[in-house]
GROMACS .gro file of C-alpha atoms in nm:
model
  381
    1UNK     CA    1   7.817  -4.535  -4.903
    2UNK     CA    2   7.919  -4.208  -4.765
    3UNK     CA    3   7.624  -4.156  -4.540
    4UNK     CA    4   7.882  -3.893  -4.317
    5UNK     CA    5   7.850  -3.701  -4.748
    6UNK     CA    6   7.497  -3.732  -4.772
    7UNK     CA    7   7.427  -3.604  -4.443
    8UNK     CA    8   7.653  -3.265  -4.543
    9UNK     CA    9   7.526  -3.185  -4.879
   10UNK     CA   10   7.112  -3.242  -4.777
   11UNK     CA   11   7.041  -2.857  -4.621
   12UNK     CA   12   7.230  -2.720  -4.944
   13UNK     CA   13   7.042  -2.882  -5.160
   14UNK     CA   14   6.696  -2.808  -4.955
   15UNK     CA   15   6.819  -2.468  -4.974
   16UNK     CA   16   6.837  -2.472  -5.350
   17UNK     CA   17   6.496  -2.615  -5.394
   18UNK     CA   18   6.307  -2.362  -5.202
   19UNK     CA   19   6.463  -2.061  -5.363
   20UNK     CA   20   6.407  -2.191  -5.726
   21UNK     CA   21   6.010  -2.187  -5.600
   22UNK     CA   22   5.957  -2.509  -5.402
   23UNK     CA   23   5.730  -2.512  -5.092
   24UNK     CA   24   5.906  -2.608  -4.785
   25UNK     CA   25   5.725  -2.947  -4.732
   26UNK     CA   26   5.745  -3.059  -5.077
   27UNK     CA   27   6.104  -3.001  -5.094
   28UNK     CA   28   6.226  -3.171  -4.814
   29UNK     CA   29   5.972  -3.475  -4.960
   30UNK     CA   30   6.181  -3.445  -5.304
   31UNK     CA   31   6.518  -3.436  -5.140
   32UNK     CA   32   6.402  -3.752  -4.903
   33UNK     CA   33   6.350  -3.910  -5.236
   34UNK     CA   34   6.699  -3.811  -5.364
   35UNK     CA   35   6.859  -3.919  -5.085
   36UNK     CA   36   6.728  -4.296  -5.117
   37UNK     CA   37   6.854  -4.336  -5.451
   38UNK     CA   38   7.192  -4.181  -5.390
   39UNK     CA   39   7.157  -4.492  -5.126
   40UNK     CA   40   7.048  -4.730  -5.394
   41UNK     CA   41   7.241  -4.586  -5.669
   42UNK     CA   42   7.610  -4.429  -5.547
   43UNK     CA   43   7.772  -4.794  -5.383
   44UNK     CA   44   7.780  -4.880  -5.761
   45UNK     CA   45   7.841  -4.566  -5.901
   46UNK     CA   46   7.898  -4.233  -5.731
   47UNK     CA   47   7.862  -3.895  -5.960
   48UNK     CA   48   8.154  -3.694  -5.996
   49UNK     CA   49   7.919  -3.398  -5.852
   50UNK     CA   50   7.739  -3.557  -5.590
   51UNK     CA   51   7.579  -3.201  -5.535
   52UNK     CA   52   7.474  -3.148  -5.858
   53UNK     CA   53   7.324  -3.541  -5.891
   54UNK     CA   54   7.152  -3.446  -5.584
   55UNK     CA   55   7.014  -3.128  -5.695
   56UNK     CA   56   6.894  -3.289  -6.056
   57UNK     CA   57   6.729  -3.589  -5.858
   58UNK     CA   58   6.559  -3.371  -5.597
   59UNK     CA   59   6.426  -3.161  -5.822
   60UNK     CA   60   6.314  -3.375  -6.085
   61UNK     CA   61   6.124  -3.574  -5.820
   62UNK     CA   62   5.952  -3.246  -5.695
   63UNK     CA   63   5.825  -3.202  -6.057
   64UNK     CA   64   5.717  -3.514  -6.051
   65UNK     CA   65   5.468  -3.431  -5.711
   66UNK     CA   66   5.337  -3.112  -5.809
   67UNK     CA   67   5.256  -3.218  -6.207
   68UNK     CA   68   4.987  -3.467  -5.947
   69UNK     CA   69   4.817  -3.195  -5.860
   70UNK     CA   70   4.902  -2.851  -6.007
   71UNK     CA   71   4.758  -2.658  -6.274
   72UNK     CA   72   4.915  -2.710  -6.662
   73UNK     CA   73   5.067  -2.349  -6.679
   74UNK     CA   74   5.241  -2.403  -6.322
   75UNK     CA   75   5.370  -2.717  -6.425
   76UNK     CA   76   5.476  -2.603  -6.734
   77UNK     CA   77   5.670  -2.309  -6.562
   78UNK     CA   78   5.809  -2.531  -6.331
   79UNK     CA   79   5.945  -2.728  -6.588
   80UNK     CA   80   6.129  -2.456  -6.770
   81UNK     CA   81   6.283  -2.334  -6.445
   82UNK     CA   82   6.483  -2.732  -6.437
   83UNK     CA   83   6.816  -2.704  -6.357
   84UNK     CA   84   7.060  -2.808  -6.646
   85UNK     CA   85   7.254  -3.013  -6.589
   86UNK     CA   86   7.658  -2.971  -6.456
   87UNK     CA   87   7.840  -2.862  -6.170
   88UNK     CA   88   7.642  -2.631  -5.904
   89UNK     CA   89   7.749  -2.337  -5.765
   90UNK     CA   90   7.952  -2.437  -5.408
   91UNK     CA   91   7.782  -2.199  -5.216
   92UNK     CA   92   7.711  -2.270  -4.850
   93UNK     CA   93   7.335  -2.224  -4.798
   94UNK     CA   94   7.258  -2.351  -4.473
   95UNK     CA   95   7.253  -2.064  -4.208
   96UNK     CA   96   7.031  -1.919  -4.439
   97UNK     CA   97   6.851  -2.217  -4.468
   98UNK     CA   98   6.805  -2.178  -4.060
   99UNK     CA   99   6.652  -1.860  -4.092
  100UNK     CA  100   6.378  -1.947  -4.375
  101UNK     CA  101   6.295  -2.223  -4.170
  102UNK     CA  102   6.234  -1.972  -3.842
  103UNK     CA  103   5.916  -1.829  -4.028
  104UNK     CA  104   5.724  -1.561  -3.934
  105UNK     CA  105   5.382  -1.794  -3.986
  106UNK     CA  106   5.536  -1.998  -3.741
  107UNK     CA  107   5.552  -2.003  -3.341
  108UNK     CA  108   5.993  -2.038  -3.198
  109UNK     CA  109   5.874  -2.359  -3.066
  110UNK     CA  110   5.739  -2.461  -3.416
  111UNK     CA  111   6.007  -2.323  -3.615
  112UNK     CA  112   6.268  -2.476  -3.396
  113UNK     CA  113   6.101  -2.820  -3.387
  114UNK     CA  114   6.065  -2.827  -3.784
  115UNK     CA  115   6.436  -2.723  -3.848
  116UNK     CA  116   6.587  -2.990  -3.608
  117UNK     CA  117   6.467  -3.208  -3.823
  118UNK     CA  118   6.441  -3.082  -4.152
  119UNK     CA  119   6.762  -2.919  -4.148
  120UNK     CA  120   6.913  -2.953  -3.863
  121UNK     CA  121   6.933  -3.373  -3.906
  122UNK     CA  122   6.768  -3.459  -3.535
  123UNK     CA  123   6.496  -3.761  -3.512
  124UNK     CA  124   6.194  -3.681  -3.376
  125UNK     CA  125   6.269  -3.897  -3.078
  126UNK     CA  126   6.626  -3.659  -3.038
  127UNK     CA  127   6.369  -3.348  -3.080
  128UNK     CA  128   6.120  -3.470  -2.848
  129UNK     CA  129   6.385  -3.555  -2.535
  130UNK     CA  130   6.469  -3.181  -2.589
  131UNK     CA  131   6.151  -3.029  -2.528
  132UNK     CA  132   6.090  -3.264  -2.248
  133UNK     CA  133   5.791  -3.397  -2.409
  134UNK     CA  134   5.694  -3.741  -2.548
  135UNK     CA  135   5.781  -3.838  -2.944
  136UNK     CA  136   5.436  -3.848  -3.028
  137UNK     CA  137   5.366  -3.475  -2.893
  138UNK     CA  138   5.659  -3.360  -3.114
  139UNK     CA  139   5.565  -3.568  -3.414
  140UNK     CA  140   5.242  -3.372  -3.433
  141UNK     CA  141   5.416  -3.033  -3.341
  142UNK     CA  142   5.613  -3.109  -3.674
  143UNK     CA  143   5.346  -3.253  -3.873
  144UNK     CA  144   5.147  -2.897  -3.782
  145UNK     CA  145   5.469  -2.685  -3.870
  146UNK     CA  146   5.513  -2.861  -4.207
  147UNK     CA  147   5.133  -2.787  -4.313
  148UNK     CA  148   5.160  -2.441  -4.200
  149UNK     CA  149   5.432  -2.367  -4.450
  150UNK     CA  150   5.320  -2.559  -4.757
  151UNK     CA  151   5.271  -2.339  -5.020
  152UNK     CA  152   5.410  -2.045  -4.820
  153UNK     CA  153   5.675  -1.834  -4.988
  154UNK     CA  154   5.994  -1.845  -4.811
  155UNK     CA  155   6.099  -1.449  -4.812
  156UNK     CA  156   6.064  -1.382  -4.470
  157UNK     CA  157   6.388  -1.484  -4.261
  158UNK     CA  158   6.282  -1.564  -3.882
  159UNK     CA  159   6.427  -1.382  -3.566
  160UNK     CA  160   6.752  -1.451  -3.438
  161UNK     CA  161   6.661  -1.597  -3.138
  162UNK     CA  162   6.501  -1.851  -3.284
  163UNK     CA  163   6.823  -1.993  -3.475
  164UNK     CA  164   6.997  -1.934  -3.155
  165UNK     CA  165   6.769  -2.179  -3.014
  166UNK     CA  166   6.799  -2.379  -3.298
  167UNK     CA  167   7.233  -2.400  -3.331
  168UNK     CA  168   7.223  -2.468  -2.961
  169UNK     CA  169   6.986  -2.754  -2.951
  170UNK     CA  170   7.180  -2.919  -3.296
  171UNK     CA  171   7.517  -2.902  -3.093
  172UNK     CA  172   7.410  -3.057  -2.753
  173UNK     CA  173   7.322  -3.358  -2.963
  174UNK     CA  174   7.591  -3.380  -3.191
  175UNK     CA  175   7.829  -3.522  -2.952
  176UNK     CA  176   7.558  -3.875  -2.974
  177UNK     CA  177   7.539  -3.897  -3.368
  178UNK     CA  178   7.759  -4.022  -3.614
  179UNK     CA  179   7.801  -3.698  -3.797
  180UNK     CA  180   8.001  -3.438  -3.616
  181UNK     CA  181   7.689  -3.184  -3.546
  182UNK     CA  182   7.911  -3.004  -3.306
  183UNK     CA  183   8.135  -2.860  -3.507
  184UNK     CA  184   7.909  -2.802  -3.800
  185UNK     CA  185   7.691  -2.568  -3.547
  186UNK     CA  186   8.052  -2.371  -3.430
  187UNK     CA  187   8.079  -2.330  -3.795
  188UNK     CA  188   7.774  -2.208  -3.835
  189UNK     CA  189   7.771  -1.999  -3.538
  190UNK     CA  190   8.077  -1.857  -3.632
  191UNK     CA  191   7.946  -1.724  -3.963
  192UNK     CA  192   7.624  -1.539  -3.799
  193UNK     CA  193   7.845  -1.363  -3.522
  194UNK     CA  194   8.043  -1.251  -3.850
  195UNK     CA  195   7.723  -1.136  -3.994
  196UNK     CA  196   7.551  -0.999  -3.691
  197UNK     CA  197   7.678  -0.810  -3.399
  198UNK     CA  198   7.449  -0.926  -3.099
  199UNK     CA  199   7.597  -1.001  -2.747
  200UNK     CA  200   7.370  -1.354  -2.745
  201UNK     CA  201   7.569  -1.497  -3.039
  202UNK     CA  202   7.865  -1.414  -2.944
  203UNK     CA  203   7.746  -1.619  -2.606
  204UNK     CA  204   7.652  -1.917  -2.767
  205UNK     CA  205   7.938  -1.912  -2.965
  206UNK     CA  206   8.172  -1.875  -2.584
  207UNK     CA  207   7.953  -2.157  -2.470
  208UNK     CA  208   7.995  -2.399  -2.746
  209UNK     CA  209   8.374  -2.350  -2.806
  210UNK     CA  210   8.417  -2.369  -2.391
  211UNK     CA  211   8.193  -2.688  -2.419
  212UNK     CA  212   8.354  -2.861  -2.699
  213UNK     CA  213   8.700  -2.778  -2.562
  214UNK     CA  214   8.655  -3.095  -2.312
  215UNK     CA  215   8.495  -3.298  -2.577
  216UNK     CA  216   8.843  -3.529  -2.623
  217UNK     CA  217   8.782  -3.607  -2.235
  218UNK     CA  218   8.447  -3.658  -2.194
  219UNK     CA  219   8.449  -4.059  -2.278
  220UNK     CA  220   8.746  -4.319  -2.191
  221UNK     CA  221   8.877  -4.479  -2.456
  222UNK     CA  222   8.604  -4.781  -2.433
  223UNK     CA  223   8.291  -4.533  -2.494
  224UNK     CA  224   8.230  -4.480  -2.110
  225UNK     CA  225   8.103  -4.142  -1.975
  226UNK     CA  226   8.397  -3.947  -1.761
  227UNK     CA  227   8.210  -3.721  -1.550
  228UNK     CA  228   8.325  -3.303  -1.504
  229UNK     CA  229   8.546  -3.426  -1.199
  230UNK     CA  230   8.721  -3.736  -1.329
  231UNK     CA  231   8.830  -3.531  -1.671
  232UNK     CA  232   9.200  -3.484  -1.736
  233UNK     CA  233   9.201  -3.082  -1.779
  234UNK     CA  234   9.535  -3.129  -1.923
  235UNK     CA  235   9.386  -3.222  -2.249
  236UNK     CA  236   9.172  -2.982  -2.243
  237UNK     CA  237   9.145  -2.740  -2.582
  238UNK     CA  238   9.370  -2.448  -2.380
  239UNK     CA  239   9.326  -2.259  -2.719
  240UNK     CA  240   8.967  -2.287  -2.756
  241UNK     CA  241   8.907  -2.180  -2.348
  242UNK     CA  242   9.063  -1.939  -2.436
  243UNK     CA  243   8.866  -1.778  -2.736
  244UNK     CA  244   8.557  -1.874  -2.570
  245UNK     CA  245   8.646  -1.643  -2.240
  246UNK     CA  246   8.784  -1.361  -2.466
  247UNK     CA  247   8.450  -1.387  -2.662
  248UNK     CA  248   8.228  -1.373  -2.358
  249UNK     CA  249   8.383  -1.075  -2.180
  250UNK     CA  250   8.317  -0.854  -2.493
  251UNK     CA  251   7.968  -0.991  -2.502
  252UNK     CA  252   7.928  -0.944  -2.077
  253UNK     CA  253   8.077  -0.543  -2.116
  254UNK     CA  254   7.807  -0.469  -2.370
  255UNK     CA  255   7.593  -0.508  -2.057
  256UNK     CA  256   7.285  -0.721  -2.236
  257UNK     CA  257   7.249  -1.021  -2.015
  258UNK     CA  258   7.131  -1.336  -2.169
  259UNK     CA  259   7.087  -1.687  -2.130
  260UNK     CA  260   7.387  -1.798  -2.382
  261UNK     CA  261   7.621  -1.542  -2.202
  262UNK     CA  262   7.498  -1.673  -1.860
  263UNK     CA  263   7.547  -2.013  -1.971
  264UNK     CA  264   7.887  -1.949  -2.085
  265UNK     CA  265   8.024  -1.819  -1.760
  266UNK     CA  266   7.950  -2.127  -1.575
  267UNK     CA  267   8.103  -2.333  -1.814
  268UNK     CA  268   8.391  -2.017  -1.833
  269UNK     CA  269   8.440  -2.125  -1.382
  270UNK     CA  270   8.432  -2.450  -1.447
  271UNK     CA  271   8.753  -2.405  -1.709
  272UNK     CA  272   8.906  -2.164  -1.514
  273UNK     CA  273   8.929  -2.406  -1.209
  274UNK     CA  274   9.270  -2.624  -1.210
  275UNK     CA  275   9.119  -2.913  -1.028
  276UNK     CA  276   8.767  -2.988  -0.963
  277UNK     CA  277   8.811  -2.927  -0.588
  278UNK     CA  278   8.906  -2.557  -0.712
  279UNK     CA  279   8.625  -2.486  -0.856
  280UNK     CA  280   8.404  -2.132  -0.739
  281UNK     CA  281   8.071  -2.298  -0.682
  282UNK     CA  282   7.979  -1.989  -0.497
  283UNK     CA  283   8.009  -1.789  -0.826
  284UNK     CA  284   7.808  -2.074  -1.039
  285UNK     CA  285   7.514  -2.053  -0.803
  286UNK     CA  286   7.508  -1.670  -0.828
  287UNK     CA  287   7.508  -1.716  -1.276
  288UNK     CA  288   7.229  -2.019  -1.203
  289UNK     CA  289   7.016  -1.779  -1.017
  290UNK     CA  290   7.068  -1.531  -1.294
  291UNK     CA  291   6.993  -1.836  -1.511
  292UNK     CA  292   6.687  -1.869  -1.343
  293UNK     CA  293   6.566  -1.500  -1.351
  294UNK     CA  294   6.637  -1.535  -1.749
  295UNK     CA  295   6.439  -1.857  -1.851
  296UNK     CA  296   6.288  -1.994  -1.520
  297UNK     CA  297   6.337  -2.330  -1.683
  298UNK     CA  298   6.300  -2.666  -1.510
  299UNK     CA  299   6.610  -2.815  -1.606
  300UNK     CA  300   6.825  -2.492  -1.482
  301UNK     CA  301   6.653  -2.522  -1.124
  302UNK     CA  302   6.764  -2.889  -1.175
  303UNK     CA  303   7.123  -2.766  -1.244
  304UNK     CA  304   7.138  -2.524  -0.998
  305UNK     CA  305   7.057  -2.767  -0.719
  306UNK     CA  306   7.410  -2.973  -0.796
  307UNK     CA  307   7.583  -2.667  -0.768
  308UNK     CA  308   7.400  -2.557  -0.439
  309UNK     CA  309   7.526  -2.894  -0.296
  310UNK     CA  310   7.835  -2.847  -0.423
  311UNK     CA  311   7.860  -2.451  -0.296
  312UNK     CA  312   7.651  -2.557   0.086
  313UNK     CA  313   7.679  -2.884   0.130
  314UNK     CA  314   7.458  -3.193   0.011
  315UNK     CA  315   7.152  -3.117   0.217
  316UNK     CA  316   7.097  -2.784   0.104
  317UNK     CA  317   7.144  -2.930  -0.272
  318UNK     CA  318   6.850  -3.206  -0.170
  319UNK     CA  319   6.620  -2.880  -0.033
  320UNK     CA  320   6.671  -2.722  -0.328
  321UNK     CA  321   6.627  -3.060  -0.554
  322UNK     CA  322   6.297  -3.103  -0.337
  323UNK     CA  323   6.113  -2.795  -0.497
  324UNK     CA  324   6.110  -2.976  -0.828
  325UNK     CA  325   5.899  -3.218  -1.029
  326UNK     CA  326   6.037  -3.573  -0.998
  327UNK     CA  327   5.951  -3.647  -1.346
  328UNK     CA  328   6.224  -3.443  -1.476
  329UNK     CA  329   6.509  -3.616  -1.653
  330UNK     CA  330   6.780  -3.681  -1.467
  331UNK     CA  331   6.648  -3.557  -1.158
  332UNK     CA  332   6.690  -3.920  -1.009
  333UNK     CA  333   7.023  -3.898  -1.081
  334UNK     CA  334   7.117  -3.551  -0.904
  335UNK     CA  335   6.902  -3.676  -0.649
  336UNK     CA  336   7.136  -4.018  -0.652
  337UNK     CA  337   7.437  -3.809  -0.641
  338UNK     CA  338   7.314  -3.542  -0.361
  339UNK     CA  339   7.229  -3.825  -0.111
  340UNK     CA  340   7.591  -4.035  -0.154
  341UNK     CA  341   7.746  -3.706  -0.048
  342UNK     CA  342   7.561  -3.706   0.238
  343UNK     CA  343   7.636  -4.021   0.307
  344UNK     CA  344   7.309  -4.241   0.250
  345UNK     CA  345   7.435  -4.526   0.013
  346UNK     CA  346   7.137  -4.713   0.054
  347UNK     CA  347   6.903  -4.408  -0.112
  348UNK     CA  348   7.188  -4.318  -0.379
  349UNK     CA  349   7.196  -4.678  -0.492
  350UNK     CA  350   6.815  -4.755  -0.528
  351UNK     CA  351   6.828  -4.386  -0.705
  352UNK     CA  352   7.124  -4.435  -0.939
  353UNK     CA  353   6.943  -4.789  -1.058
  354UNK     CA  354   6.610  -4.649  -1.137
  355UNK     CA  355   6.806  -4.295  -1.308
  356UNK     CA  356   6.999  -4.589  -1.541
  357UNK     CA  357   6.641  -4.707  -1.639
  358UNK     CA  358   6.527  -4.378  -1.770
  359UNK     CA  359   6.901  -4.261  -1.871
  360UNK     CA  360   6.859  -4.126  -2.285
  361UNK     CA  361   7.194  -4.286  -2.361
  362UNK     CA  362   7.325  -4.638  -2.339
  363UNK     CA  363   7.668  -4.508  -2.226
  364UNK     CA  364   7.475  -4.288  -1.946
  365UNK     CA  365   7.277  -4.576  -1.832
  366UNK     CA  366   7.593  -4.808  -1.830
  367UNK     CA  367   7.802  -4.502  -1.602
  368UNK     CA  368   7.468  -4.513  -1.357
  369UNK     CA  369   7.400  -4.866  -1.347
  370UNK     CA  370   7.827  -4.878  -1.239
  371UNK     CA  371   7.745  -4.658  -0.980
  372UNK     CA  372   7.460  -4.815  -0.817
  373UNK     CA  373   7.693  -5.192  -0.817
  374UNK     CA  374   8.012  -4.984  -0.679
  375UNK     CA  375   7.780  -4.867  -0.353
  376UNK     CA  376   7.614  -5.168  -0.328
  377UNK     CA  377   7.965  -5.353  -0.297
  378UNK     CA  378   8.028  -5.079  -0.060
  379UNK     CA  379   7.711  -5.125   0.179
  380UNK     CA  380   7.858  -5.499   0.162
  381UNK     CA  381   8.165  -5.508   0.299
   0.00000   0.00000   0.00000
């Protein structure tokens, strides 16, 4: 079973659903449906047109739902509007299929949640570490979206910030999932900066390609995390830094600041730098700070506070880590870090150990429980 195929085709098909007069929530249902029999069916006997299979399926079982509890004549029309059956169209539907989803009816935080996972392929649980809030919280937040939408025509594309949100979200967790989410959101992003001239795209687009230029060093070659310092730049993506910083400059002329572009010129420094000693912390606290200004976000305080200990020393990283909520993720691990530069093993052990508890990843919590036993066998010897 092609699960890698399944995962590819489902926003196309969605896509096709809705426009041929589907609600939102009833389509996804019917594709759900789909999908399990393509499961149950395909290992035996795949379709030459796995699209068009789909497509049949999905909508057949959506006809199926709404003859339960719709009116004759709707049904009726409903039926007449069937698909025949044959190959479908290959057209690519799903950056429009983003935008639909960003509906007007709903709030960005809404509209982002529901497309993660309806479209975008996230769990709830992937959603919900996101936001920073628990799985249940973002289970309802969906549940809400969905029932908002049903029975809402879908003819009224969301903003642009809102898929923005959504792209960037989709690629910072498709380096953890089996299908390559990454570069399906580069794709994607690639076709709206080809459709829309704004300076924000073209920043996410300089912070994804500058991001997933490093992706072939960011594990060893048994699954373990290589942290930013350890990386071999030499295999870095050269031609990919490259776009990325040629991108961002035209976006940073057009004078129209945002977070993307911001984002993107920290991650621009730290590609720029030959070694990690090299690197202009000085100039990555001043884009942290504009950071700041632009989203006044946890997380980026969070951020900021490794690079301030990094730019003024360790102690002025642990001020700056001390203004902030203890609850946030990873903060025991910056806080870990912060105190073994300044020398307090004992602290940055007990630290590292409890961040490996909370770490989202089994590969992160198997890099921080490694650190805690290396200074322990330190503080031994």
């Amino acid at each position: 079973m092609n699960e890698a195929l399944l995962r590819s085709l489902t926003p196309s098909v969605l896509g096709i659903l809705v426009r041929r007069g589907a609600d939102f929530a009833a389509a996804e249902d019917a594709v759900q449906d789909a999908l399990v029999e393509a499961v149950r069916v395909w290992p035996a006997d795949q379709p030459r047109d796995p699209k068009g299979w789909l497509v049949t399926v999905a909508w057949r079982r959506f006809l199926d739902a709404t003859r339960a509890d719709a009116a004759r004549r709707r049904r009726e029309d409903l039926v007449d509007e069937e698909p025949a059956p044959g190959p479908t169209p290959a057209a690519d539907d799903t950056l429009q299929l983003y935008f639909l989803c960003a509906h007007p009816s709903l709030t960005p935080s809404s509209a982002v949640a529901l497309t993660l996972r309806a479209v975008g392929g996230l769990t709830t649980r992937q959603i919900a570490q996101a936001y920073l809030v628990p799985e249940a919280t973002m289970a309802q937040r969906i549940s809400r979206a969905k029932r908002t939408v049903s029975g809402v025509r879908f003819d009224q594309p969301g903003d642009v910030a809102t898929v923005l949100r959504v792209l960037y979200l989709v690629f910072n967790e498709g380096y953890s999932g089996d299908v390559d989410l990454a570069a399906e959101s580069i794709r994607l992003t690639r076709q709206l900066a080809a459709a829309i001239d704004h300076p924000e795209v073209a920043g996410l687009l300089a912070l994804m390609l500058l991001h997933h230029a490093r992706r072939a060093t960011r594990t060893a070659p048994d699954g373990s995390l290589v942290p930013l310092a350890e990386q071999d730049r030499g295999r870095w993506d050269t031609g990919s830094i490259a776009e990325g910083v040629e991108i961002l400059q035209a976006a940073l002329a057009r004078d129209r600041l945002g977070e993307f572009q911001a984002q993107a010129a920290i991650a621009a420094l730290h590609a720029d730098a030959p070694t990690a000693e090299e690197t202009d912390w000085v100039q990555i606290v001043e884009w942290y700070d504009e950071l700041v200004r632009l989203t006044d976000s946890p997380v980026v305080r969070l951020n900021r506070a490794v690079a301030v200990g990094e730019a003024d020393g360790p102690r002025a990283g642990l001020a700056a880590l001390a203004a902030l909520n203890d609850s946030l993720p990873r903060h025991a691990a910056v806080a870990a870090y912060l105190h073994e530069r300044d020398g307090d093993l004992a602290t940055a052990a007990r630290l590292y150990a409890e961040a490996a508890q909370k770490a989202p990843s089994l590969a992160e919590r198997d890099y921080l429980t490694r650190q805690a036993a290396r200074l322990n066998a330190r503080r031994r010897r």
